[in-house]
Short mmCIF file of C-alpha atoms in Angstrom, two decimals:
data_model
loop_
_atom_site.label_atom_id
_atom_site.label_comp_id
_atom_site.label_asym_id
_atom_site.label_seq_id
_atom_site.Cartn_x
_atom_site.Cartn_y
_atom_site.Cartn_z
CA UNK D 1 12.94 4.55 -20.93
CA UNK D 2 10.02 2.23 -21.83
CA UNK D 3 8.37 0.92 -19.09
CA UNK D 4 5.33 -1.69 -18.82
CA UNK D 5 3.42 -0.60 -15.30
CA UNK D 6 1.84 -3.82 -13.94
CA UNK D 7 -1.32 -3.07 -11.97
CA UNK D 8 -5.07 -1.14 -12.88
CA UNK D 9 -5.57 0.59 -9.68
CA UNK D 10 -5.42 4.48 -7.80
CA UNK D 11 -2.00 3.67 -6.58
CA UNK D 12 -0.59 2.15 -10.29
CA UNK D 13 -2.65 5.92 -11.66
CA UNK D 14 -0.61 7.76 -9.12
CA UNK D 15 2.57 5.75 -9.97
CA UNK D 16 1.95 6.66 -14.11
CA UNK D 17 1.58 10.40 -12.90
CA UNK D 18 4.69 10.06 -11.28
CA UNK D 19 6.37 8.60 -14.04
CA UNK D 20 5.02 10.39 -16.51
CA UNK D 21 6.28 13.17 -15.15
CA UNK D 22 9.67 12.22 -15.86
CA UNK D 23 12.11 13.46 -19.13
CA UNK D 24 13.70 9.82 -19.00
CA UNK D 25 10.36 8.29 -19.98
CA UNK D 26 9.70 7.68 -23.76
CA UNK D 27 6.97 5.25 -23.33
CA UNK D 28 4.84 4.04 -20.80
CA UNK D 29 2.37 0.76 -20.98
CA UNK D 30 -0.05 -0.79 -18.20
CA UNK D 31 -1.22 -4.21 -18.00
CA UNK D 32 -4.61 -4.16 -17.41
CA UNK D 33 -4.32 -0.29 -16.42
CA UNK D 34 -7.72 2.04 -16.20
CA UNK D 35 -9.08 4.71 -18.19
CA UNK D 36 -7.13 7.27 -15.74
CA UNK D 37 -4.01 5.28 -16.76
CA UNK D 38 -4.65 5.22 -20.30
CA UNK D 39 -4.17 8.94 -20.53
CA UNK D 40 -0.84 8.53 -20.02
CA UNK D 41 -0.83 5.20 -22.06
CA UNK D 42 -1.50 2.27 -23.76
CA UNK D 43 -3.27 -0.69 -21.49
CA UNK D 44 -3.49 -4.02 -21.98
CA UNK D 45 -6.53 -6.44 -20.91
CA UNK D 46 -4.16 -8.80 -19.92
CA UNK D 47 -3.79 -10.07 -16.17
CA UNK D 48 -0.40 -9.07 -14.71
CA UNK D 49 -0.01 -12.54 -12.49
CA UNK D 50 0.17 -14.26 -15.55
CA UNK D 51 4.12 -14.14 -16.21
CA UNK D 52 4.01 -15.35 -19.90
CA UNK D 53 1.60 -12.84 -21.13
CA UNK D 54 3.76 -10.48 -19.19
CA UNK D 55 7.00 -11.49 -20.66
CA UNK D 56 5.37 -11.42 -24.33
CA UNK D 57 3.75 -8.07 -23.58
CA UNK D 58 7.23 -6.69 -22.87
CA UNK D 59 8.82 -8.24 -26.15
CA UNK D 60 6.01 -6.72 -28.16
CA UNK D 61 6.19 -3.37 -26.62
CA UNK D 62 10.23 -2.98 -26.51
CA UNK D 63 9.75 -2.04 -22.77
CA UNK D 64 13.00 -1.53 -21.31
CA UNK D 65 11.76 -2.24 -17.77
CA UNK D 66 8.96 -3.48 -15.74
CA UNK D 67 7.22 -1.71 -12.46
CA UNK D 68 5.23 -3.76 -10.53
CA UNK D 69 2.34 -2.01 -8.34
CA UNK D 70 0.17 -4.51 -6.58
CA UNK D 71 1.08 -7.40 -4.49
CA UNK D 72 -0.04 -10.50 -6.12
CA UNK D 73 2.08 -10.80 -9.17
CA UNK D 74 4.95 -10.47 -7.16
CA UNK D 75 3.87 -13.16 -5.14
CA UNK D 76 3.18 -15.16 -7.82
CA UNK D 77 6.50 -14.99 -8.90
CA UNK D 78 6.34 -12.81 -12.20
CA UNK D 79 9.65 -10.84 -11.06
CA UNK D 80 11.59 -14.10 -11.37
CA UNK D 81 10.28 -15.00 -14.97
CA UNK D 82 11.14 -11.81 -15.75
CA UNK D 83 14.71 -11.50 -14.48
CA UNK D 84 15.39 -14.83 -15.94
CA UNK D 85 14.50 -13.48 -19.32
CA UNK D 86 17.20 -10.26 -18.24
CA UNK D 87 14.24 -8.29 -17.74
CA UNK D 88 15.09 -5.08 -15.32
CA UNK D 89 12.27 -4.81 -12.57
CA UNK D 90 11.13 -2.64 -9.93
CA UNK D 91 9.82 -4.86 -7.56
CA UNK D 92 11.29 -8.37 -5.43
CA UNK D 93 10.59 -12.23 -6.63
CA UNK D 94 8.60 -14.67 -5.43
CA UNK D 95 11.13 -14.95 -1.82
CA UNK D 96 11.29 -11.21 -1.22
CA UNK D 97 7.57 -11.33 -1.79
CA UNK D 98 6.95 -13.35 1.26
CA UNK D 99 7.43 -11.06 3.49
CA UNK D 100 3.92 -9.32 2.56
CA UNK D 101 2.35 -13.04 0.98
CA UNK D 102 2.73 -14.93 4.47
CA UNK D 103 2.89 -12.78 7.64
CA UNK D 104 4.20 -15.67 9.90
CA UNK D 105 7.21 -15.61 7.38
CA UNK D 106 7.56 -12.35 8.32
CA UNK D 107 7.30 -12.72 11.94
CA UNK D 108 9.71 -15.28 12.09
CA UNK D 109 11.96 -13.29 9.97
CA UNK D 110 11.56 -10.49 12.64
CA UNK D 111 12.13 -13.13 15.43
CA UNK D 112 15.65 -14.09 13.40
CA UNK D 113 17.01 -10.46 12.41
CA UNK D 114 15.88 -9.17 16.11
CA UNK D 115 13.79 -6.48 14.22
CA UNK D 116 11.05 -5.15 17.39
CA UNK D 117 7.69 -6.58 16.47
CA UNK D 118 5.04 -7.60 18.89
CA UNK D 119 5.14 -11.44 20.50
CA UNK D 120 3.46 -13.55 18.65
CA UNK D 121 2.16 -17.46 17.82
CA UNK D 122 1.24 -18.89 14.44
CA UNK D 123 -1.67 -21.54 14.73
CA UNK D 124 -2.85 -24.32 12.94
CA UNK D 125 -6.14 -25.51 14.09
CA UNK D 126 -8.07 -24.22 17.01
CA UNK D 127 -6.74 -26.20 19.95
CA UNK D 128 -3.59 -24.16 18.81
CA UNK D 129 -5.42 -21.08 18.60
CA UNK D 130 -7.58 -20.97 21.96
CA UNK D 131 -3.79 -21.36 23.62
CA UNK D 132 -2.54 -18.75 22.06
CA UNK D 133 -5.45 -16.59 23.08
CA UNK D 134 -6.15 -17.58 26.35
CA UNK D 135 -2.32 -16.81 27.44
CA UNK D 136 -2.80 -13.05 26.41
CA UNK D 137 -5.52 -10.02 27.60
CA UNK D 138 -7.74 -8.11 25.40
CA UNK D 139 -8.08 -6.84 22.90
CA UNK D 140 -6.68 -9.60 20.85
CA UNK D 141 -5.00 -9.71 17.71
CA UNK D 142 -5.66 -12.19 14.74
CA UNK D 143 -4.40 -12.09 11.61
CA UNK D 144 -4.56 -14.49 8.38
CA UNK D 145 -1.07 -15.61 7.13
CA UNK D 146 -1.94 -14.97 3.75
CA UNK D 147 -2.96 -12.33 1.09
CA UNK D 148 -6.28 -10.99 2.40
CA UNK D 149 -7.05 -7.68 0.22
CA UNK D 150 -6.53 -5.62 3.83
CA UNK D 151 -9.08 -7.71 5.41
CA UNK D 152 -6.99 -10.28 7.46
CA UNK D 153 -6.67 -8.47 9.95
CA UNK D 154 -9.21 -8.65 13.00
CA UNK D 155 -8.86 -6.80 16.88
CA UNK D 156 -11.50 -8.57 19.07
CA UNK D 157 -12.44 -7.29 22.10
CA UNK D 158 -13.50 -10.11 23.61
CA UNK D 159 -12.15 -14.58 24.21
CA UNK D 160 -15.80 -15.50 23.05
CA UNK D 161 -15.25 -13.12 19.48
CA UNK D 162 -11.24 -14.23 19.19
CA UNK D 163 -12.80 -17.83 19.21
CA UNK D 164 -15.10 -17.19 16.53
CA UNK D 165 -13.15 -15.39 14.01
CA UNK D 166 -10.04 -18.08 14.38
CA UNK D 167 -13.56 -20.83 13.62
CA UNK D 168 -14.51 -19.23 10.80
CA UNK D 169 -11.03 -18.76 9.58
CA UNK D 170 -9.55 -22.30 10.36
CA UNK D 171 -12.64 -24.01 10.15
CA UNK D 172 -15.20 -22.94 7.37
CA UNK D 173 -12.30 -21.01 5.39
CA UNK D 174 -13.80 -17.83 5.45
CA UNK D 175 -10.43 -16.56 3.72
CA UNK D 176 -9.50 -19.90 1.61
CA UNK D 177 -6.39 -20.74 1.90
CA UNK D 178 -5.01 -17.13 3.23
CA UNK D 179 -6.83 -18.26 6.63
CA UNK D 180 -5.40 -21.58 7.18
CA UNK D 181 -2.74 -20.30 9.09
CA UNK D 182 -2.94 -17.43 11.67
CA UNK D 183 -0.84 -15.48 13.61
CA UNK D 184 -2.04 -14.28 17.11
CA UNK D 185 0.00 -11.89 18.53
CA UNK D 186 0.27 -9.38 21.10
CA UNK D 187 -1.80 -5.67 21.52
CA UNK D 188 0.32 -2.85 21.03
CA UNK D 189 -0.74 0.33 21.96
CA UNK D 190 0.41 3.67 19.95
CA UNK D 191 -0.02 5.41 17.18
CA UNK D 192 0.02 4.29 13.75
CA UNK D 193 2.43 5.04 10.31
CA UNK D 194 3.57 4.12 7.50
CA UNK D 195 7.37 4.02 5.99
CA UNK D 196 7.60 3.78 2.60
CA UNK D 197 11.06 2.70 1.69
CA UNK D 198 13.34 1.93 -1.55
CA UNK D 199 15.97 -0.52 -1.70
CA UNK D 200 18.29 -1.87 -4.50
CA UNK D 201 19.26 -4.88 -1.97
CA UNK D 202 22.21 -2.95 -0.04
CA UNK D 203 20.68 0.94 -0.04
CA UNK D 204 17.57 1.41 1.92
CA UNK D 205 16.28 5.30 1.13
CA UNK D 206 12.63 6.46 3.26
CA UNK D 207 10.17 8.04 0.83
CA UNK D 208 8.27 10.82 2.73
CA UNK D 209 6.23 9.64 6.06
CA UNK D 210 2.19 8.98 6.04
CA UNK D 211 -0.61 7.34 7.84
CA UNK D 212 -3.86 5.86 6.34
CA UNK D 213 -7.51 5.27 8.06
CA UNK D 214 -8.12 1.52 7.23
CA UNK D 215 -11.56 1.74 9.03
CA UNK D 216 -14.82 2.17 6.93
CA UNK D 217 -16.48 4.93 9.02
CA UNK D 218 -15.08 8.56 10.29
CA UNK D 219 -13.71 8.10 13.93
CA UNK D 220 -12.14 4.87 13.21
CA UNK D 221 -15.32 2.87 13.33
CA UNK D 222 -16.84 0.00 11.76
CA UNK D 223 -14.62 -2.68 9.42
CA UNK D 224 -11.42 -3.02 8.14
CA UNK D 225 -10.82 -1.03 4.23
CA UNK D 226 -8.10 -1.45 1.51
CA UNK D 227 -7.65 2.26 3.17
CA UNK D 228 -10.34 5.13 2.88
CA UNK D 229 -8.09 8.16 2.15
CA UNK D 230 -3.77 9.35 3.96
CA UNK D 231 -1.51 12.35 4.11
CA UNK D 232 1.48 12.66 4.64
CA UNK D 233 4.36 13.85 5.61
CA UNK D 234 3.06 12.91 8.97
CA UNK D 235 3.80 16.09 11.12
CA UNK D 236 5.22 14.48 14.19
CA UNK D 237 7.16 12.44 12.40
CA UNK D 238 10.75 13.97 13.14
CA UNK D 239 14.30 13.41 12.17
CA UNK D 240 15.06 11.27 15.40
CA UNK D 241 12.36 9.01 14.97
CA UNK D 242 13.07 8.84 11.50
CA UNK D 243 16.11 8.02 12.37
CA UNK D 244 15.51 5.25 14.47
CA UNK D 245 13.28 3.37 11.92
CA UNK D 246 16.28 3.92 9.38
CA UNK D 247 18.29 1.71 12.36
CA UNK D 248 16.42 -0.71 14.39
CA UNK D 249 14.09 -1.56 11.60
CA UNK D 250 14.50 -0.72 7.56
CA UNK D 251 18.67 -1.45 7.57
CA UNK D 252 18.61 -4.55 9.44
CA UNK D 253 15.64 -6.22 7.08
CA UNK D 254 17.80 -5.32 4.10
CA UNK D 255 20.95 -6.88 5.95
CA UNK D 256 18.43 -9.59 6.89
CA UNK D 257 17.00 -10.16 3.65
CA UNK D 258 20.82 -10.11 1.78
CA UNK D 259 21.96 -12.87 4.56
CA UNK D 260 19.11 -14.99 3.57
CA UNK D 261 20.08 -14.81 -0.13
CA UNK D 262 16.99 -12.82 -1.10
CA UNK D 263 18.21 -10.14 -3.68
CA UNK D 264 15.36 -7.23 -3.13
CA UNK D 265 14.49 -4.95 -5.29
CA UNK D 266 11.81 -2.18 -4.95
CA UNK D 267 9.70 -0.83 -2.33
CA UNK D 268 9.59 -2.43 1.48
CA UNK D 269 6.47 -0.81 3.74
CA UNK D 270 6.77 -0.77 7.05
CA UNK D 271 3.60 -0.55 9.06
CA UNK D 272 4.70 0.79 13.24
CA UNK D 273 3.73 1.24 15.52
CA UNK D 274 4.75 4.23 17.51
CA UNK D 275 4.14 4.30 21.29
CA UNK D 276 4.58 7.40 24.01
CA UNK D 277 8.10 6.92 24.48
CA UNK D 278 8.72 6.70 20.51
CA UNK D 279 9.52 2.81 20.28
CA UNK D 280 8.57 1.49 17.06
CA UNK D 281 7.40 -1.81 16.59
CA UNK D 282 6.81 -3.65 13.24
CA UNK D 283 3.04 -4.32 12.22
CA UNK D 284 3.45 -5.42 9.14
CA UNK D 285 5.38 -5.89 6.19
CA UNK D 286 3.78 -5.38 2.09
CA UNK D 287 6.62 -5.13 -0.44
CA UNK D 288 5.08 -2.64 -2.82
CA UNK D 289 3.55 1.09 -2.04
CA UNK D 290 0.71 1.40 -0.16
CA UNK D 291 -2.90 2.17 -1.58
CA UNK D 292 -3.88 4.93 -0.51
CA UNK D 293 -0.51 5.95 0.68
CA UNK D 294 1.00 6.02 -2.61
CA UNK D 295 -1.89 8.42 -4.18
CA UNK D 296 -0.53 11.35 -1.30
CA UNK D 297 2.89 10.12 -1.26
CA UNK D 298 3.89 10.25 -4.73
CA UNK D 299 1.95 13.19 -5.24
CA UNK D 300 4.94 15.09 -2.53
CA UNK D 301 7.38 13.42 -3.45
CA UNK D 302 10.32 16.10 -4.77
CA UNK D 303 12.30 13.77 -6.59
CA UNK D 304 12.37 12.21 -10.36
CA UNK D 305 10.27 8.50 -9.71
CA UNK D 306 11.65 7.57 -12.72
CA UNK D 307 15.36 8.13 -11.49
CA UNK D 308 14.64 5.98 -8.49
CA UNK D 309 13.47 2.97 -10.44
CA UNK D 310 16.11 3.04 -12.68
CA UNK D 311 18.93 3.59 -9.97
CA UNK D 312 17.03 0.75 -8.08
CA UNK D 313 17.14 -1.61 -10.87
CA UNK D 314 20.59 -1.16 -11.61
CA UNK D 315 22.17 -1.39 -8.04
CA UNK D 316 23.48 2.42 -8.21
CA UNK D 317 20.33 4.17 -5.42
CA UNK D 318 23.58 4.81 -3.19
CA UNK D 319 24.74 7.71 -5.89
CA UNK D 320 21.03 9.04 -6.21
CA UNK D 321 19.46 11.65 -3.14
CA UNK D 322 16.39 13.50 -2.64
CA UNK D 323 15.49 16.32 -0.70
CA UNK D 324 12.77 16.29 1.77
CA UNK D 325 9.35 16.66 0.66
CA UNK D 326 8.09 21.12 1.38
CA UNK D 327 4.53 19.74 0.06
CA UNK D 328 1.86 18.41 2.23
CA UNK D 329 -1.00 15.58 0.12
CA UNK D 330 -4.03 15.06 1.67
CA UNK D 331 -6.24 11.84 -0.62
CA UNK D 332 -9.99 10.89 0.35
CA UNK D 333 -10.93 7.72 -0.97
CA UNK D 334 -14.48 7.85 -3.12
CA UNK D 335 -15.95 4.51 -2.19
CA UNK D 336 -19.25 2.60 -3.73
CA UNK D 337 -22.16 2.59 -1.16
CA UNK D 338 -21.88 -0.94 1.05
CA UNK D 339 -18.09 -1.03 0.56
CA UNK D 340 -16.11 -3.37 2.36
CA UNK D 341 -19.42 -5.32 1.97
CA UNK D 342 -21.61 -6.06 -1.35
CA UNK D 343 -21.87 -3.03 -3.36
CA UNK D 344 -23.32 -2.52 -6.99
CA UNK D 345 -21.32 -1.20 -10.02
CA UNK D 346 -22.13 0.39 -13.63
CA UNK D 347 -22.79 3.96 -12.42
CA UNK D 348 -21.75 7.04 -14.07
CA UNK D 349 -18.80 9.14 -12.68
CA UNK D 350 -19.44 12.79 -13.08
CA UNK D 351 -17.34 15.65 -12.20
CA UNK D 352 -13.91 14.54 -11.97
CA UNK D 353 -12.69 16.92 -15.01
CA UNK D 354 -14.30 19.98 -13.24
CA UNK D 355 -12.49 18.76 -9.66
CA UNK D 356 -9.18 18.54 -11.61
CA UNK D 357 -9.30 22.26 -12.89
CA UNK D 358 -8.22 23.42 -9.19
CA UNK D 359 -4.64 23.95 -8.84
CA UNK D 360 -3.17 21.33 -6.47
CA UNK D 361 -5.97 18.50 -7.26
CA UNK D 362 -5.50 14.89 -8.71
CA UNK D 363 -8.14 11.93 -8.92
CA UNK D 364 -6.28 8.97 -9.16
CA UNK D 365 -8.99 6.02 -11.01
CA UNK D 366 -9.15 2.90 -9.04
CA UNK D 367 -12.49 0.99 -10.06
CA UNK D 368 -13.61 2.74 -12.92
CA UNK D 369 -14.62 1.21 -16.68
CA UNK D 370 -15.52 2.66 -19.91
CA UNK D 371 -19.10 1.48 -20.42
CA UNK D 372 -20.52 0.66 -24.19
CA UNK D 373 -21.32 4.53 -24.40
CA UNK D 374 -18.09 5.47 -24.00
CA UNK D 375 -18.94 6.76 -20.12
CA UNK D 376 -16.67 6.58 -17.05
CA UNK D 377 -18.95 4.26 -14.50
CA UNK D 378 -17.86 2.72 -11.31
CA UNK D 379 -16.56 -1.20 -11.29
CA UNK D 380 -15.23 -1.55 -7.79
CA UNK D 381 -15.59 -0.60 -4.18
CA UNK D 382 -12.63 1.81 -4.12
CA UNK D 383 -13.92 3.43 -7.38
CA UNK D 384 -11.01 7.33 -6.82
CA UNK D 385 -8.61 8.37 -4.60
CA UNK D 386 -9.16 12.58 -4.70
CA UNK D 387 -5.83 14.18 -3.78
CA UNK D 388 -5.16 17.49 -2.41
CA UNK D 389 -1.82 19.33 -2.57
CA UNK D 390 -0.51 22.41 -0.49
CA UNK D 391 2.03 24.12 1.87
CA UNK D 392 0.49 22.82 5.02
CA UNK D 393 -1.81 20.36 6.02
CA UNK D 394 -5.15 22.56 5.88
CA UNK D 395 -4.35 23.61 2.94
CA UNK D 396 -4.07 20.42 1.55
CA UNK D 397 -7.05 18.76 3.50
CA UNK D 398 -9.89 21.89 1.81
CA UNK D 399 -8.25 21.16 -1.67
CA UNK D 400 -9.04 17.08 -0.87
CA UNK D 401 -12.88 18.10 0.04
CA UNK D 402 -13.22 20.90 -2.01
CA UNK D 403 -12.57 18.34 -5.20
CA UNK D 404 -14.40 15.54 -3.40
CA UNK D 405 -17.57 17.28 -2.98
CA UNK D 406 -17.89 17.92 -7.10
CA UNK D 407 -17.44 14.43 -7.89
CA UNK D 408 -20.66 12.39 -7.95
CA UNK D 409 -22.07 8.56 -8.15
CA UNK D 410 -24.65 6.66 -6.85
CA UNK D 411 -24.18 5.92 -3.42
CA UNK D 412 -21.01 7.66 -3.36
CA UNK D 413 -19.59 7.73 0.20
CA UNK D 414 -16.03 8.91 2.08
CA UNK D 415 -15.14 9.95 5.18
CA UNK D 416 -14.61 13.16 6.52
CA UNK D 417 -12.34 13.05 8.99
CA UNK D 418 -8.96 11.76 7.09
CA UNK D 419 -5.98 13.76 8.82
CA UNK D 420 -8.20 15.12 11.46
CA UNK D 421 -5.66 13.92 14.18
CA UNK D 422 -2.74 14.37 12.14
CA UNK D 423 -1.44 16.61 14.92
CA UNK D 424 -2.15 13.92 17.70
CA UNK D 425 1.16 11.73 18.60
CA UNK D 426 0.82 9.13 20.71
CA UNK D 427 3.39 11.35 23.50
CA UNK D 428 0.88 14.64 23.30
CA UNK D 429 0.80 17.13 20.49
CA UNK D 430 2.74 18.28 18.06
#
């Protein structure tokens, strides 16, 4: 297999380590990629939302198939110009896509496949919105219809703060057009997690469990991330509750999405909510793997990723199995000081070679450049994702730090605290 990876990210490194890993791949390309990507190989400077440059960079490379890692290009629709062309790809078009690109789609295709998600209101201007609010008890939930980066999402604790965030949404477009509509909906309490999922349209197979810790600070505080670090498998995360998220929630949005016509393809993430007496309730929707979920997931996962996208793409993921993930991944995020906020760039990485000679470490690149020296410097707020691997979730978390603590920046921060309540479900303890 040839395959052009779509994507320059930690989560597109971790997906090239995943496939590079495979016997049935011959070639691998990335379009833009990152220097952690181009170890594996070639990249392209060419902007994966842009489905002609994609569909010549494919000609010129022979790639047999395409894997799509982040969200916009398949919102944009590059999986359809691709297809067209008779282009195999591991990800949905520009319908499937909707699910993660508007999230009142997605609640009203909830509503319509009775798939448990919290009640909810989409508004349109802020008579709409006070309504919605003032019919519902804190804390309240907004959230911006559209692509936000992870920052859409906003828990107010007070009428007075909901008011302000749906002005500065609807009014002065604080999030362009991805704010014009919102979706208030109701407070669930629980616990959350993610399911990772893989579908060819008609089989829906769970990749192993995790959780991420979207907040900037340790104990959950402070703003909304991308995602500062996961693990997974998530320990309380058993075969009957598996179970029931197979039933009342990943099988009925495949049914749902084949009885609206929409031929999926790829990944489907399912952010739950978990409460004491092990409902589950649908957060969200994104129709790719999670960053950083994907660092610690793929980094478990037992099986060939290779295998999986193939058998995806060609309709056959019903005659394909893997086993349950023995390994436990741990990944801390390495973010640029004043991340989610203004941060500087251009400043020299050192120490990720010496992390990497521990057994059970990887440091997936995420905003990282090659400078005019040749020198690995930061270019993002996310700049690695450090992963640790073990038989058991200590083990896994001091490999994680260990690594972390020998990789240095200016203004390098992380939290500490990522899987600290691993062992906490919302009905006790493990």
């Amino acid at each position: 297999m040839k395959i052009l990876l779509l994507g320059g990210g930690a989560r597109e490194h971790a997906i090239a380590w995943a496939l590079n890993r495979s016997p049935k791949v011959e070639a691998l390309f990335a379009a833009p990629g990152n220097p952690g990507i181009a170890r594996f190989g070639r990249c392209f400077p060419i902007d994966p939302c842009d489905s002609a440059a994609v569909l010549d960079l494919v000609r010129a490379t022979g790639a047999d198939s395409v894997v799509a890692g982040p969200e916009a290009p398949l919102v944009a629709g590059v999986a359809d110009v691709l297809r067209e062309a008779n282009v195999p790809v591991f990800g949905p078009g520009k319908d499937g896509a909707m699910l993660e690109g508007s999230k009142a789609f997605a609640k009203r295709f909830m509503e319509r496949h009775g798939i448990p998600t919290a009640p909810f209101d989409i508004v349109f201007d802020m008579e709409q919105a006070e309504a919605a609010l003032r019919k519902r008890t804190p804390p309240y939930v907004v959230k911006a219809d559209g692509l936000a980066a992870g920052k859409g999402a906003f828990l107010p604790d007070t009428l007075e703060e909901a008011l302000e965030i749906c002005r500065r949404l609807l009014i002065e477009g604080e999030l362009k057009e991805a704010g014009k509509t919102l979706v208030v909906e109701d407070f669930l309490p629980g616990t959350e997690i993610t399911i990772l999922a893989v579908t060819d349209g008609k089989t829906v197979r769970q990749l192993p469990s995790s959780q991420d810790h979207k907040r900037i600070f340790d104990g959950d505080r402070g703003p909304n991330t991308g995602g500062m670090g996961a693990y997974c498998p998530v320990p309380w995360a058993d075969e009957d509750l598996l179970d029931r998220i197979q039933k009342q929630i990943l099988e009925p949005t495949v049914r749902g999405l084949e009885s609206e016509g929409i031929d999926f393809c790829g990944v489907i993430y399912a952010g739950l909510m978990i409460d004491s007496r092990r409902n589950c309730r649908v957060l969200e929707y994104n129709v790719r793997l999670g960053d950083p979920e994907a660092q610690v997931v793929l980094s478990a996962f037992p099986g060939d990723w290779a295998e999986v996208v193939e058998a995806a793409c060609e309709k056959r993921l019903h005659r394909i199995s893997w086993s349950r993930t023995e390994k436990t991944a741990v990944g801390v995020v390495l973010a640029s000081g004043g991340y989610p906020g203004d941060y500087r760039k251009g400043y020299r990485i050192l120490g990720i070679e010496e992390a990497e000679k521990e057994e059970g470490v990887l440091v997936f690149q995420a905003g990282t450049r090659l400078d005019s020296k040749g020198a690995l410097v930061t270019s993002g707020g996310r700049v690695l994702t450090v992963v640790g691997i073990g038989n058991s979730l200590d083990a896994a978390r001091e490999k994680a730090y260990g690594a972390a603590s020998k990789i240095g920046f200016t203004d390098v921060f992380f939290r500490t605290d990522i899987s600290a309540k691993a062992c906490l479900p919302p009905w006790g303890t493990c």
